[in-house]
PDB file of C-alpha atoms in Angstrom:
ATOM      1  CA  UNK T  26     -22.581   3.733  -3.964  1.00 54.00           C
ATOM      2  CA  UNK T  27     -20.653   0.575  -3.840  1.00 76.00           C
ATOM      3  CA  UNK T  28     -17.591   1.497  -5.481  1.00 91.00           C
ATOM      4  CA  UNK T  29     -13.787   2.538  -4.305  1.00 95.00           C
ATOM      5  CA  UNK T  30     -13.823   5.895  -2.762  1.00 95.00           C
ATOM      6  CA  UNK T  31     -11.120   8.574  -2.160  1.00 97.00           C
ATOM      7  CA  UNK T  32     -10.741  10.942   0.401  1.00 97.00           C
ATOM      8  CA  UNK T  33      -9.785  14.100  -0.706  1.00 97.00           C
ATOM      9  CA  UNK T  34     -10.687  14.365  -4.115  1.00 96.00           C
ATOM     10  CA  UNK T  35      -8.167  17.717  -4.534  1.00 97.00           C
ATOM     11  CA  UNK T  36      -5.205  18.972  -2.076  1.00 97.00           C
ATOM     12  CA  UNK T  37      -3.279  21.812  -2.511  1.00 98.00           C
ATOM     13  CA  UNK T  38       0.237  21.796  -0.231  1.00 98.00           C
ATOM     14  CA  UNK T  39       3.112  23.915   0.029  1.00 97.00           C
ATOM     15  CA  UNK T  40       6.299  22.274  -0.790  1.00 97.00           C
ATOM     16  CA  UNK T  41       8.033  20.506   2.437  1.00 97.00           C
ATOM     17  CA  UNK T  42       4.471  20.126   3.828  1.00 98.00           C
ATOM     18  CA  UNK T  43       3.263  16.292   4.589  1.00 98.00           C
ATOM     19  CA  UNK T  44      -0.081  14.801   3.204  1.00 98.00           C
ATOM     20  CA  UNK T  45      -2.249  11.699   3.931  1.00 98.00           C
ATOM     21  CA  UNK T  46      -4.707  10.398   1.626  1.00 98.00           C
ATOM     22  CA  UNK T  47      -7.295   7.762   2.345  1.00 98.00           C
ATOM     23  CA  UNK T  48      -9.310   4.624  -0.043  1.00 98.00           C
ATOM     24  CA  UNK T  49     -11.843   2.564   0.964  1.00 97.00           C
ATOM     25  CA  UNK T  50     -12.048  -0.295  -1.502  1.00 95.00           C
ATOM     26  CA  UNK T  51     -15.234  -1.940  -2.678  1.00 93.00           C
ATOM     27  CA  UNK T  52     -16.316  -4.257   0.558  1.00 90.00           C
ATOM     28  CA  UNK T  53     -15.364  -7.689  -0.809  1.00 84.00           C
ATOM     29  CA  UNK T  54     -12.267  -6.485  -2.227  1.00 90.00           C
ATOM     30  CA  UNK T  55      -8.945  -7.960  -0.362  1.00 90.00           C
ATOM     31  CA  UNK T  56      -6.347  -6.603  -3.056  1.00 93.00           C
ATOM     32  CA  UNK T  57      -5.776  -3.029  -2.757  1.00 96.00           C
ATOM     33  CA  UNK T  58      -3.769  -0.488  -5.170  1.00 96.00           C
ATOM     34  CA  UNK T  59      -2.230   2.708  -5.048  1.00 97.00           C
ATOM     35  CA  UNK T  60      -1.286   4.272  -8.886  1.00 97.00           C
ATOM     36  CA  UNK T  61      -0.206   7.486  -9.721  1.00 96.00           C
ATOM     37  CA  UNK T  62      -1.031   9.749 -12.345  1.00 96.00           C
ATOM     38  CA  UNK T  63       0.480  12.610 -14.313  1.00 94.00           C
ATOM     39  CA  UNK T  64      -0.812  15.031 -17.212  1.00 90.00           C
ATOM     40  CA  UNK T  65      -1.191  13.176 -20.228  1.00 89.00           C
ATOM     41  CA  UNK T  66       0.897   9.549 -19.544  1.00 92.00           C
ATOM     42  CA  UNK T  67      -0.959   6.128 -17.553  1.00 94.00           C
ATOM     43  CA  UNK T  68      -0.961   5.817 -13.990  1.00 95.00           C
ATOM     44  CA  UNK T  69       2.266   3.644 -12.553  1.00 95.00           C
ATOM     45  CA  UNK T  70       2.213   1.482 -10.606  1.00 95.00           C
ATOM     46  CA  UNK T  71       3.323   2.432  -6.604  1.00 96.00           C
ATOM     47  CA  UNK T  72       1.902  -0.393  -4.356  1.00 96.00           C
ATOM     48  CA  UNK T  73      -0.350  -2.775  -3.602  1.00 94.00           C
ATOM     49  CA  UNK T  74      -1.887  -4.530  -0.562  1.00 94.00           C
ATOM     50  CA  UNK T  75      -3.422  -7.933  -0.389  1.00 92.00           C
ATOM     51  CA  UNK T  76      -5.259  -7.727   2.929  1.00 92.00           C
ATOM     52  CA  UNK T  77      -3.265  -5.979   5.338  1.00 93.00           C
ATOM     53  CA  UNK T  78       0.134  -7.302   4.113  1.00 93.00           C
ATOM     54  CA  UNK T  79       2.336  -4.706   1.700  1.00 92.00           C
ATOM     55  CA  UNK T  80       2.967  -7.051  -0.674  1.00 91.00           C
ATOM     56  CA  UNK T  81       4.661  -5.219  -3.659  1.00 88.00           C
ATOM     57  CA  UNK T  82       6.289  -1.680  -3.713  1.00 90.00           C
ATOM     58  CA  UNK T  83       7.487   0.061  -7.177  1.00 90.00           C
ATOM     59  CA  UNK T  84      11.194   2.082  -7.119  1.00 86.00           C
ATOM     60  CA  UNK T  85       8.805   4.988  -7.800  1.00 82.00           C
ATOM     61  CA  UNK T  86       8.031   4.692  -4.384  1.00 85.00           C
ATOM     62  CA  UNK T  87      10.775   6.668  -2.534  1.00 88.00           C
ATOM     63  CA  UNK T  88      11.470   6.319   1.316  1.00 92.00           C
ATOM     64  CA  UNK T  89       9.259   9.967   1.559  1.00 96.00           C
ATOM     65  CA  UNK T  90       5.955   7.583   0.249  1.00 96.00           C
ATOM     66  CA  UNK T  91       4.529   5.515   2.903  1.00 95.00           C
ATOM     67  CA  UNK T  92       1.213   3.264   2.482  1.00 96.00           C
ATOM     68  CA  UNK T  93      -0.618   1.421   5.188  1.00 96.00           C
ATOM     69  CA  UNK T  94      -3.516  -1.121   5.164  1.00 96.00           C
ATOM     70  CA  UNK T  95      -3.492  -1.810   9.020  1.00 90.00           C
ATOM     71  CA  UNK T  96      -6.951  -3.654   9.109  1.00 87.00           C
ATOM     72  CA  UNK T  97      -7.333  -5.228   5.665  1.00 86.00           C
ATOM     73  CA  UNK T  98     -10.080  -2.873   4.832  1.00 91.00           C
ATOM     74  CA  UNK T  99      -8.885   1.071   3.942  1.00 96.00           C
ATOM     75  CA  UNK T 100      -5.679   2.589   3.455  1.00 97.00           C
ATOM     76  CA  UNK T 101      -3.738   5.346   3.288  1.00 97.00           C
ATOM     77  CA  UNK T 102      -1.109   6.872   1.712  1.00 97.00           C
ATOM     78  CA  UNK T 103       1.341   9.399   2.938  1.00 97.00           C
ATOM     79  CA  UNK T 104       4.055  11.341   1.287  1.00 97.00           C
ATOM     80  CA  UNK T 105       6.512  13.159   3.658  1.00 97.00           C
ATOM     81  CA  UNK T 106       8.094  16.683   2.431  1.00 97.00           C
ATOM     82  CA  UNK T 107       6.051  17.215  -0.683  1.00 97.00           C
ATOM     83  CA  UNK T 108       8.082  18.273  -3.486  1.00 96.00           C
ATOM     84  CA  UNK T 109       6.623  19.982  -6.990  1.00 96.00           C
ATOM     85  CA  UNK T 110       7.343  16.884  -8.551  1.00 95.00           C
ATOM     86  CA  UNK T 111       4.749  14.854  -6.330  1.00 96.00           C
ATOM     87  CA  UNK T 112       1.713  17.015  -7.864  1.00 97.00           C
ATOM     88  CA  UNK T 113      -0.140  14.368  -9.745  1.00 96.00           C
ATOM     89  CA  UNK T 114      -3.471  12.251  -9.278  1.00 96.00           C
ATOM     90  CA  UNK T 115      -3.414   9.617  -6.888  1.00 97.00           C
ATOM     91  CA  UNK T 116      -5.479   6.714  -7.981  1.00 97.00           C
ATOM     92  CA  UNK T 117      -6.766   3.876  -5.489  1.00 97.00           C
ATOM     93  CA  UNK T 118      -7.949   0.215  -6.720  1.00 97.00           C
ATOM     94  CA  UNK T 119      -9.152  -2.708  -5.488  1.00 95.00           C
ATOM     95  CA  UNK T 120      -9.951  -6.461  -7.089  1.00 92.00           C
ATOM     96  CA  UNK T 121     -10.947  -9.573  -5.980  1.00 85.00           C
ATOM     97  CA  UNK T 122      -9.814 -12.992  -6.818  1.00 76.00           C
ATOM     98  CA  UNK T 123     -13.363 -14.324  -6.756  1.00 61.00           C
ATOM     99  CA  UNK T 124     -14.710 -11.890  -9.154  1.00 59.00           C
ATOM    100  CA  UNK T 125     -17.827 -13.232 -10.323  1.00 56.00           C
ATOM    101  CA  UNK T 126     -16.226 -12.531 -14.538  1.00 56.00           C
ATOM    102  CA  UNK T 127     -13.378 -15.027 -13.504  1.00 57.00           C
ATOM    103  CA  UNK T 128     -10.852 -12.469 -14.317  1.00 69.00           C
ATOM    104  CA  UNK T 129      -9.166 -10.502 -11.567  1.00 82.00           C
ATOM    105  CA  UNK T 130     -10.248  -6.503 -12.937  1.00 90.00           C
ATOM    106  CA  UNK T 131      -8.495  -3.572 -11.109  1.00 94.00           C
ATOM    107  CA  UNK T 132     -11.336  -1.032 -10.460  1.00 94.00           C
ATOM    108  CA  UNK T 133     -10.421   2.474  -9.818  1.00 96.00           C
ATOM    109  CA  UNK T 134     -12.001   5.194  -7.455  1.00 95.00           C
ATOM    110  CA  UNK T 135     -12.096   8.613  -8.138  1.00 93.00           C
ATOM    111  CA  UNK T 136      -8.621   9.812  -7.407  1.00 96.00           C
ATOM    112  CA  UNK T 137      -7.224  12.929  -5.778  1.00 97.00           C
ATOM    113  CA  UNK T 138      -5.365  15.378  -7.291  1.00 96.00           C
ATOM    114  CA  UNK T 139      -2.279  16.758  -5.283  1.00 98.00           C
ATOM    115  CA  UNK T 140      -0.740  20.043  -6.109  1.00 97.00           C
ATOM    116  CA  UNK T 141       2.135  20.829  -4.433  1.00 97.00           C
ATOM    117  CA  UNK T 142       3.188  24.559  -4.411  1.00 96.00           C
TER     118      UNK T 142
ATOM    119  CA  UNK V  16       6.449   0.754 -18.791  1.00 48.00           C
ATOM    120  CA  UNK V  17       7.366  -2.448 -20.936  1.00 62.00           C
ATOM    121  CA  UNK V  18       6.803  -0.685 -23.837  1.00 85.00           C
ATOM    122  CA  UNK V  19       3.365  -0.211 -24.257  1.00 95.00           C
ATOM    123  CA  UNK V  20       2.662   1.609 -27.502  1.00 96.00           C
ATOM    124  CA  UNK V  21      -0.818   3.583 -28.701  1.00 97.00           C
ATOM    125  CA  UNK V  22      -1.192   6.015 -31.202  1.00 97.00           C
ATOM    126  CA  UNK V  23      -1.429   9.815 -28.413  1.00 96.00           C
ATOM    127  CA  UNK V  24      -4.550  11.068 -30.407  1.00 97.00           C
ATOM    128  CA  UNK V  25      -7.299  10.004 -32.730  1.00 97.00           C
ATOM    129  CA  UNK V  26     -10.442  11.863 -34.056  1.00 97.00           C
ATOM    130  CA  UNK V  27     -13.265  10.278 -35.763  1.00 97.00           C
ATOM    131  CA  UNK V  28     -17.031  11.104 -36.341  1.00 97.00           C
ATOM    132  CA  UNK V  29     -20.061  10.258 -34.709  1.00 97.00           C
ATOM    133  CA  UNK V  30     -21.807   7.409 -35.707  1.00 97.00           C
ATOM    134  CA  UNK V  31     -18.719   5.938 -37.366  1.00 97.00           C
ATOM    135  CA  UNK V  32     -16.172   2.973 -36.076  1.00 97.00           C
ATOM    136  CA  UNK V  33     -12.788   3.745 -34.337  1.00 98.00           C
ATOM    137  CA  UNK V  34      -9.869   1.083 -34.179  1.00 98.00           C
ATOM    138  CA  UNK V  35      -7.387   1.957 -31.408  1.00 98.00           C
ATOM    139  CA  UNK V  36      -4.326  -0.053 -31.263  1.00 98.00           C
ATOM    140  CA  UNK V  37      -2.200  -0.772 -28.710  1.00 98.00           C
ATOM    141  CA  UNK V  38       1.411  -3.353 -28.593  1.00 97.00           C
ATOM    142  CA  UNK V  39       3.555  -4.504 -26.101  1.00 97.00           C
ATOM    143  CA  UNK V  40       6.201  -6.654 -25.282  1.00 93.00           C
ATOM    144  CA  UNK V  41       5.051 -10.495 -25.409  1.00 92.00           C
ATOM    145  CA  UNK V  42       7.817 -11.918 -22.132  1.00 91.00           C
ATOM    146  CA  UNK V  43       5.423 -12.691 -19.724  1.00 91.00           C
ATOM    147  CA  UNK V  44       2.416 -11.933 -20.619  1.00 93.00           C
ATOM    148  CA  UNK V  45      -0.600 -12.503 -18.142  1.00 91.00           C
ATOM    149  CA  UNK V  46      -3.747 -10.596 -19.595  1.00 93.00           C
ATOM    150  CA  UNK V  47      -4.752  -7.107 -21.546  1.00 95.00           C
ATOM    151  CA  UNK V  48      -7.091  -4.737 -20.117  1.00 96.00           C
ATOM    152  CA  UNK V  49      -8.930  -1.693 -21.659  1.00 97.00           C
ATOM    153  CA  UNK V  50      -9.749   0.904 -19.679  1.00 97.00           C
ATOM    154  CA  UNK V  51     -11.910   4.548 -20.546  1.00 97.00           C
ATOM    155  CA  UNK V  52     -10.949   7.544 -18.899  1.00 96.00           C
ATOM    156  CA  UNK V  53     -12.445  11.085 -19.331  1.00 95.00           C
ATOM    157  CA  UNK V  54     -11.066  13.997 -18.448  1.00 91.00           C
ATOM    158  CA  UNK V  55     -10.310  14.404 -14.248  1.00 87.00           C
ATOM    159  CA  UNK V  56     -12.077  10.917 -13.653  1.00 90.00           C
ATOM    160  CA  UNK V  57     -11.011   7.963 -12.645  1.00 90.00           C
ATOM    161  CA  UNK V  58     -10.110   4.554 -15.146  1.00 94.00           C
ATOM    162  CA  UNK V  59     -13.687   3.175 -15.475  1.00 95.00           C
ATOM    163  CA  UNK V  60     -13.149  -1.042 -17.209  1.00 94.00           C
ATOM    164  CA  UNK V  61     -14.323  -2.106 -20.293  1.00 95.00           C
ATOM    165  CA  UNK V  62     -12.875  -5.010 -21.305  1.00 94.00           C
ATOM    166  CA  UNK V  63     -10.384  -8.051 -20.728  1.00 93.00           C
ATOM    167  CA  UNK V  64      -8.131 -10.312 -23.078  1.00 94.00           C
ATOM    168  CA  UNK V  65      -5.874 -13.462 -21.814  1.00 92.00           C
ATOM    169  CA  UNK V  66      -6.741 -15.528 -24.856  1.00 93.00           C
ATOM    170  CA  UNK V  67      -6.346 -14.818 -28.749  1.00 96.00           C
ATOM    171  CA  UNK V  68      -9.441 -13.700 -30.167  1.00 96.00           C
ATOM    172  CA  UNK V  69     -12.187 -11.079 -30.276  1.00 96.00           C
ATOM    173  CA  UNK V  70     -14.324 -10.435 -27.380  1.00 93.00           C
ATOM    174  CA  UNK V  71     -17.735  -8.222 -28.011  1.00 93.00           C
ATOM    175  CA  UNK V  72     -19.935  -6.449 -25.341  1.00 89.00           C
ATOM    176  CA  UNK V  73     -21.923  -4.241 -26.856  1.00 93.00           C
ATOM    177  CA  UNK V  74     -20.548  -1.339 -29.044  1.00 96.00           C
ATOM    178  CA  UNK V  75     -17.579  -2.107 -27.603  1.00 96.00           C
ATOM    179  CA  UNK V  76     -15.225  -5.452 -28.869  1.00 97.00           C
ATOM    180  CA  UNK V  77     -11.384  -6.161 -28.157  1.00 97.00           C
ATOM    181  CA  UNK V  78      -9.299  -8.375 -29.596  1.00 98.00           C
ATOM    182  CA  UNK V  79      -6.106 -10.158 -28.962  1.00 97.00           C
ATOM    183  CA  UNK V  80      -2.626 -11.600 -31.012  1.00 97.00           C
ATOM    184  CA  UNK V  81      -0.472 -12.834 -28.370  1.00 96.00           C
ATOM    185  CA  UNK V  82       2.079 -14.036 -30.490  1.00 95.00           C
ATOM    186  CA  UNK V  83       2.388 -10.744 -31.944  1.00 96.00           C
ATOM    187  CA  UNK V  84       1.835  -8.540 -28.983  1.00 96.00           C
ATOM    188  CA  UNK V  85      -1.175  -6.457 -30.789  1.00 97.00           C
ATOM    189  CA  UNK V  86      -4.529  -5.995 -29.605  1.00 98.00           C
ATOM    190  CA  UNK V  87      -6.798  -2.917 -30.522  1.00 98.00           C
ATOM    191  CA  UNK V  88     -10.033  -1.920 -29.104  1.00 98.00           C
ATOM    192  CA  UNK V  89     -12.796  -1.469 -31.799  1.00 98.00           C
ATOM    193  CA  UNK V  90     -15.937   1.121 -31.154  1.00 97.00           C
ATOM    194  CA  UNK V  91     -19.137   1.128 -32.946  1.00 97.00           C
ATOM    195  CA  UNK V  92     -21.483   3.727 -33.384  1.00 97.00           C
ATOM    196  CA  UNK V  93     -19.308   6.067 -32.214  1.00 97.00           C
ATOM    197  CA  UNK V  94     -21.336   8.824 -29.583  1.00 97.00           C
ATOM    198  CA  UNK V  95     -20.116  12.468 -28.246  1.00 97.00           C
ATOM    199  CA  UNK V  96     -19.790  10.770 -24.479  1.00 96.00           C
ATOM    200  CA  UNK V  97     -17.032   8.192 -26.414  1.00 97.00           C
ATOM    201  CA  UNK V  98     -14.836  11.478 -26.448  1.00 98.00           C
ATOM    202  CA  UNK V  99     -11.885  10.816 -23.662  1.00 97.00           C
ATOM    203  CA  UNK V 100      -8.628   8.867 -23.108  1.00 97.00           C
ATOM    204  CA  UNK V 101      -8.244   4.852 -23.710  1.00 98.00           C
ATOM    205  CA  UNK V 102      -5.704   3.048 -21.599  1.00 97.00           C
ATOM    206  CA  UNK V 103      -4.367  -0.520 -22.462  1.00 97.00           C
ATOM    207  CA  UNK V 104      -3.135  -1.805 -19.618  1.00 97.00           C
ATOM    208  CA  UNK V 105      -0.837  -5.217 -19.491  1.00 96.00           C
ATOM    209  CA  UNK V 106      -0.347  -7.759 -16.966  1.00 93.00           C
ATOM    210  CA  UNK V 107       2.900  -9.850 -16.836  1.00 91.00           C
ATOM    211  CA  UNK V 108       3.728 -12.202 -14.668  1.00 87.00           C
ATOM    212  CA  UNK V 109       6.651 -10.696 -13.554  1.00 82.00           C
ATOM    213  CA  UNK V 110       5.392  -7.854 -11.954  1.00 80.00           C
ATOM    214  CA  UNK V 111       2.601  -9.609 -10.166  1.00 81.00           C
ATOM    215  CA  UNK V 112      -0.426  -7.950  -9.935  1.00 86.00           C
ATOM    216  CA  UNK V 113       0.747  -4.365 -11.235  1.00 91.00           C
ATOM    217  CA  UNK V 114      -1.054  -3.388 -14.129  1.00 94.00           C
ATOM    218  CA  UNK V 115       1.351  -1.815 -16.705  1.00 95.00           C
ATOM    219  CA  UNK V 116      -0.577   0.897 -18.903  1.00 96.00           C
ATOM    220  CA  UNK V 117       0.348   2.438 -22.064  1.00 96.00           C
ATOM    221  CA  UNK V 118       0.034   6.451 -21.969  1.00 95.00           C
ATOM    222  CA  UNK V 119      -3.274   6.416 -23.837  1.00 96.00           C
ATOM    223  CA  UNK V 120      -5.271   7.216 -26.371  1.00 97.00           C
ATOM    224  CA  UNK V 121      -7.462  10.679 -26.725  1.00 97.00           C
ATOM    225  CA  UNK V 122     -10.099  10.018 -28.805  1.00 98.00           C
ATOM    226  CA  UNK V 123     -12.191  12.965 -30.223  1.00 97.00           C
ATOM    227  CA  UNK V 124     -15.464  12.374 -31.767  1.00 97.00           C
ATOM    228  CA  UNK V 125     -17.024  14.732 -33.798  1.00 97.00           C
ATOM    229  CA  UNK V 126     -20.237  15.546 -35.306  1.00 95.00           C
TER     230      UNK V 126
END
């Protein structure tokens, strides 16, 4: 399978507790996204990587949220002191400017679904 | 974000057609995307509009007003596996390459 994948796909935390979670974007891919997801709304926007660089961060993304890219290929992201309001899905994307449609499409991996305690 | 409006839920029968509609602010405006979502999965694409129009693939078309700021996704022959949330998701140029999605639409088809 070709596509983005997400490591884990659930995680279950007790509040105050740190977690890391990892996406490996399609190959080719050099943009990479991090959205999250609540019950019943769109993901947001959090961040979003072109290559290794951090290129644009959303207020959503408190000083607790960290994301890294260090080698231009996976990334993680980390929140710090997980609060109840974190629980959500965390959704990973990647796109490439030379997408063979000539439009640059966001395509989404699997997710993983936080609960925090 | 930037007020992106769809109708929460929507039912319809199988075999019939299903007209989801979707607005948003027209400042900066750099593309609509349509995305299908079922339940605990991720956003899987279906389909991309930059330019006024309609654009078909299959049983599947969108179309696009930008001076209005109104597209709606049209499905055909509706199935059972149609049953799950659509996102419309905007681009503007403002916010780079964040897509800005609308909370979606739950579509139930019946039999």
């Amino acid at each position: 399978d070709t596509g983005v994948s997400q490591d884990p796909r659930h995680k279950i935390t007790k509040r105050g507790q740190n977690v890391t979670f990892r996406c490996d974007p399609i190959s080719e891919h050099n943009r990479l996204y991090w959205y999250r997801q609540t019950l019943g709304q769109g993901p947001e926007f959090l961040t979003y990587f072109q290559n290794e660089a951090q290129l644009e961060k959303s207020r959503l993304l408190s000083d607790r949220f960290s994301a890294e890219r260090p080698k231009g290929s996976f990334s993680t992201l980390e929140i710090q002191r997980t609060e109840q309001g974190d629980s959500a899905m965390y959704l990973c994307a990647s796109s490439s400017p030379r997408d063979r449609s000539n439009q640059e499409t966001q395509y989404f991996g699997p997710g993983t679904r936080l609960l925090v305690l | 974000g930037q007020n992106i409006d769809q109708p929460t839920e929507m039912t319809a029968t199988e075999g019939a057609i299903v007209q989801i509609n979707c607005t948003y602010q027209t400042s900066g405006f750099n593309g609509l995307f349509w995305y299908q979502q079922h339940a605990g999965e991720a956003p899987t694409f279906l389909s991309y509009n930059v330019l006024d129009g309609l654009e078909e693939k299959g049983r599947f078309s969108s179309f696009l007003s930008r001076s209005k700021g109104y597209s709606y996704l049209l499905l055909k022959e509706l199935q059972m596996k149609d049953s799950a949330s659509y996102l419309c998701a905007v681009l503007y140029r403002n916010s780079g390459y964040a897509l800005n999605f609308g909370k979606g639409t739950s579509l139930l088809v019946t039999p």
